[in-house]
Amino acid sequence: MIRINKISEISDCIYGNGVAIEAIKRAEKELKLEFSNCYREYLQKYGSAIIEGHELTGLGIVEHTNVIKVTKENKKNCIFVREDMYVLEDTNIDGIVIWQASDGEVFQSVNGSDFMKIANGLQEYIDIICEWCWESR
């Protein structure tokens, strides 16, 4: 199982340098929610990451994966999203968006509805990404 602090060991992974806790708190304030502990850890250590072609949201210089921007855009189109959820990944495929709740649970929505829990946390979601990619090779 891959731990958040082991993202750098994934062979097909690009990641940033991480962000300060102050930037994380500003993002939480702007979104009016709290990130899960594992997402905060990920932001502090990496800022954002692309894992096996999956562009996870984060904080940093890449605008199209900025968690604030992407979450606000997707919440406009998603009537069933909980207030404590933020976008973990906007796949840009068939309206599929991956959300994380403040408690860490990860959900998938399709075209703004049909929420389905797919992982217990960010670590498990990263494991799933790596499994999918390994099976497709």
mmCIF file of C-alpha atoms in Angstrom:
data_model
loop_
_atom_site.group_PDB
_atom_site.id
_atom_site.type_symbol
_atom_site.label_atom_id
_atom_site.label_comp_id
_atom_site.label_asym_id
_atom_site.label_seq_id
_atom_site.Cartn_x
_atom_site.Cartn_y
_atom_site.Cartn_z
ATOM 1 C CA MET A 1 0.000 0.000 0.000
ATOM 2 C CA ILE A 2 1.346 3.436 -0.958
ATOM 3 C CA ARG A 3 1.390 6.038 1.794
ATOM 4 C CA ILE A 4 0.986 9.752 1.091
ATOM 5 C CA ASN A 5 4.631 10.345 1.971
ATOM 6 C CA LYS A 6 5.621 7.669 -0.553
ATOM 7 C CA ILE A 7 4.104 9.386 -3.627
ATOM 8 C CA SER A 8 7.629 10.253 -4.700
ATOM 9 C CA GLU A 9 8.384 6.520 -5.047
ATOM 10 C CA ILE A 10 5.745 5.955 -7.748
ATOM 11 C CA SER A 11 7.561 5.508 -11.058
ATOM 12 C CA ASP A 12 5.100 7.504 -13.202
ATOM 13 C CA CYS A 13 4.601 10.507 -10.958
ATOM 14 C CA ILE A 14 5.260 14.240 -11.185
ATOM 15 C CA TYR A 15 4.803 16.355 -8.067
ATOM 16 C CA GLY A 16 5.530 19.788 -6.666
ATOM 17 C CA ASN A 17 7.401 21.073 -3.650
ATOM 18 C CA GLY A 18 4.497 21.424 -1.254
ATOM 19 C CA VAL A 19 2.837 24.478 0.220
ATOM 20 C CA ALA A 20 2.822 26.198 3.585
ATOM 21 C CA ILE A 21 0.058 25.490 6.096
ATOM 22 C CA GLU A 22 -1.007 29.142 5.775
ATOM 23 C CA ALA A 23 -1.854 28.604 2.079
ATOM 24 C CA ILE A 24 -3.838 25.503 2.996
ATOM 25 C CA LYS A 25 -5.806 27.397 5.639
ATOM 26 C CA ARG A 26 -6.555 30.188 3.136
ATOM 27 C CA ALA A 27 -7.858 27.629 0.639
ATOM 28 C CA GLU A 28 -10.055 26.011 3.291
ATOM 29 C CA LYS A 29 -11.411 29.406 4.269
ATOM 30 C CA GLU A 30 -12.176 30.319 0.653
ATOM 31 C CA LEU A 31 -13.973 26.996 0.091
ATOM 32 C CA LYS A 32 -15.679 27.210 3.522
ATOM 33 C CA LEU A 33 -14.645 23.689 4.509
ATOM 34 C CA GLU A 34 -11.813 21.705 6.039
ATOM 35 C CA PHE A 35 -9.626 19.362 4.023
ATOM 36 C CA SER A 36 -9.116 15.834 5.312
ATOM 37 C CA ASN A 37 -5.912 15.249 7.264
ATOM 38 C CA CYS A 38 -4.437 13.150 4.448
ATOM 39 C CA TYR A 39 -5.182 15.851 1.843
ATOM 40 C CA ARG A 40 -3.524 18.484 4.074
ATOM 41 C CA GLU A 41 -0.491 16.204 4.383
ATOM 42 C CA TYR A 42 -0.426 15.753 0.593
ATOM 43 C CA LEU A 43 -0.632 19.532 0.011
ATOM 44 C CA GLN A 44 2.131 20.247 2.527
ATOM 45 C CA LYS A 45 4.469 17.633 1.087
ATOM 46 C CA TYR A 46 3.701 17.842 -2.669
ATOM 47 C CA GLY A 47 1.366 20.762 -3.424
ATOM 48 C CA SER A 48 -0.071 18.826 -6.355
ATOM 49 C CA ALA A 49 0.731 15.677 -8.293
ATOM 50 C CA ILE A 50 0.164 13.773 -11.497
ATOM 51 C CA ILE A 51 0.098 10.051 -10.754
ATOM 52 C CA GLU A 52 -0.023 7.604 -13.654
ATOM 53 C CA GLY A 53 -1.620 10.353 -15.789
ATOM 54 C CA HIS A 54 -4.217 11.290 -13.133
ATOM 55 C CA GLU A 55 -3.959 15.006 -12.362
ATOM 56 C CA LEU A 56 -4.875 15.415 -8.711
ATOM 57 C CA THR A 57 -5.958 18.836 -7.532
ATOM 58 C CA GLY A 58 -3.711 20.807 -5.266
ATOM 59 C CA LEU A 59 -2.242 24.201 -4.587
ATOM 60 C CA GLY A 60 0.578 25.582 -6.654
ATOM 61 C CA ILE A 61 1.242 27.152 -10.000
ATOM 62 C CA VAL A 62 -0.937 24.919 -12.209
ATOM 63 C CA GLU A 63 -4.280 26.716 -12.592
ATOM 64 C CA HIS A 64 -6.315 23.883 -14.157
ATOM 65 C CA THR A 65 -5.693 21.648 -11.119
ATOM 66 C CA ASN A 66 -6.087 24.319 -8.430
ATOM 67 C CA VAL A 67 -8.396 22.790 -5.811
ATOM 68 C CA ILE A 68 -10.161 26.104 -5.164
ATOM 69 C CA LYS A 69 -10.918 26.830 -8.821
ATOM 70 C CA VAL A 70 -11.819 23.257 -9.756
ATOM 71 C CA THR A 71 -14.047 22.745 -6.710
ATOM 72 C CA LYS A 72 -15.941 25.997 -7.256
ATOM 73 C CA GLU A 73 -16.491 25.189 -10.934
ATOM 74 C CA ASN A 74 -17.728 21.676 -10.251
ATOM 75 C CA LYS A 75 -19.963 22.630 -7.326
ATOM 76 C CA LYS A 76 -21.937 24.880 -9.719
ATOM 77 C CA ASN A 77 -22.865 21.827 -11.785
ATOM 78 C CA CYS A 78 -23.355 19.322 -8.989
ATOM 79 C CA ILE A 79 -26.613 19.513 -7.053
ATOM 80 C CA PHE A 80 -25.937 16.578 -4.723
ATOM 81 C CA VAL A 81 -22.458 17.476 -3.491
ATOM 82 C CA ARG A 82 -22.062 17.858 0.263
ATOM 83 C CA GLU A 83 -20.773 21.180 1.586
ATOM 84 C CA ASP A 84 -17.681 19.500 3.077
ATOM 85 C CA MET A 85 -16.535 18.058 -0.281
ATOM 86 C CA TYR A 86 -13.811 19.314 -2.606
ATOM 87 C CA VAL A 87 -12.578 17.986 -5.940
ATOM 88 C CA LEU A 88 -9.693 15.561 -5.752
ATOM 89 C CA GLU A 89 -9.594 14.949 -9.507
ATOM 90 C CA ASP A 90 -11.607 16.282 -12.438
ATOM 91 C CA THR A 91 -11.016 13.541 -14.984
ATOM 92 C CA ASN A 92 -12.467 15.525 -17.911
ATOM 93 C CA ILE A 93 -13.829 12.195 -19.168
ATOM 94 C CA ASP A 94 -17.579 11.624 -19.481
ATOM 95 C CA GLY A 95 -18.347 14.085 -16.670
ATOM 96 C CA ILE A 96 -16.544 11.968 -14.052
ATOM 97 C CA VAL A 97 -15.318 13.917 -11.020
ATOM 98 C CA ILE A 98 -13.578 12.481 -7.967
ATOM 99 C CA TRP A 99 -14.491 14.197 -4.673
ATOM 100 C CA GLN A 100 -13.099 13.938 -1.177
ATOM 101 C CA ALA A 101 -15.053 14.763 1.969
ATOM 102 C CA SER A 102 -13.539 16.323 5.074
ATOM 103 C CA ASP A 103 -13.670 12.921 6.811
ATOM 104 C CA GLY A 104 -11.384 11.550 4.065
ATOM 105 C CA GLU A 105 -13.872 9.409 2.131
ATOM 106 C CA VAL A 106 -13.518 9.549 -1.661
ATOM 107 C CA PHE A 107 -16.509 9.589 -4.018
ATOM 108 C CA GLN A 108 -17.069 9.577 -7.751
ATOM 109 C CA SER A 109 -19.822 11.555 -9.444
ATOM 110 C CA VAL A 110 -20.933 11.381 -13.052
ATOM 111 C CA ASN A 111 -22.390 14.511 -14.633
ATOM 112 C CA GLY A 112 -22.981 16.102 -11.244
ATOM 113 C CA SER A 113 -24.952 13.216 -9.752
ATOM 114 C CA ASP A 114 -24.744 9.462 -9.131
ATOM 115 C CA PHE A 115 -22.384 9.757 -6.158
ATOM 116 C CA MET A 116 -20.634 6.501 -5.323
ATOM 117 C CA LYS A 117 -18.031 5.926 -2.609
ATOM 118 C CA ILE A 118 -14.880 4.496 -4.173
ATOM 119 C CA ALA A 119 -12.244 4.746 -1.411
ATOM 120 C CA ASN A 120 -11.840 5.350 2.304
ATOM 121 C CA GLY A 121 -9.142 7.966 1.807
ATOM 122 C CA LEU A 122 -6.561 9.558 -0.473
ATOM 123 C CA GLN A 123 -4.029 6.800 0.150
ATOM 124 C CA GLU A 124 -6.527 4.142 -0.941
ATOM 125 C CA TYR A 125 -7.503 6.186 -4.023
ATOM 126 C CA ILE A 126 -3.833 6.444 -5.054
ATOM 127 C CA ASP A 127 -3.525 2.671 -4.609
ATOM 128 C CA ILE A 128 -6.551 2.230 -6.908
ATOM 129 C CA ILE A 129 -5.005 4.504 -9.560
ATOM 130 C CA CYS A 130 -1.784 2.487 -9.483
ATOM 131 C CA GLU A 131 -3.731 -0.799 -9.686
ATOM 132 C CA TRP A 132 -5.745 0.385 -12.714
ATOM 133 C CA CYS A 133 -2.571 1.442 -14.491
ATOM 134 C CA TRP A 134 -0.732 -1.766 -13.607
ATOM 135 C CA GLU A 135 -3.634 -3.894 -14.933
ATOM 136 C CA SER A 136 -3.760 -1.949 -18.219
ATOM 137 C CA ARG A 137 -0.084 -2.606 -18.981
#
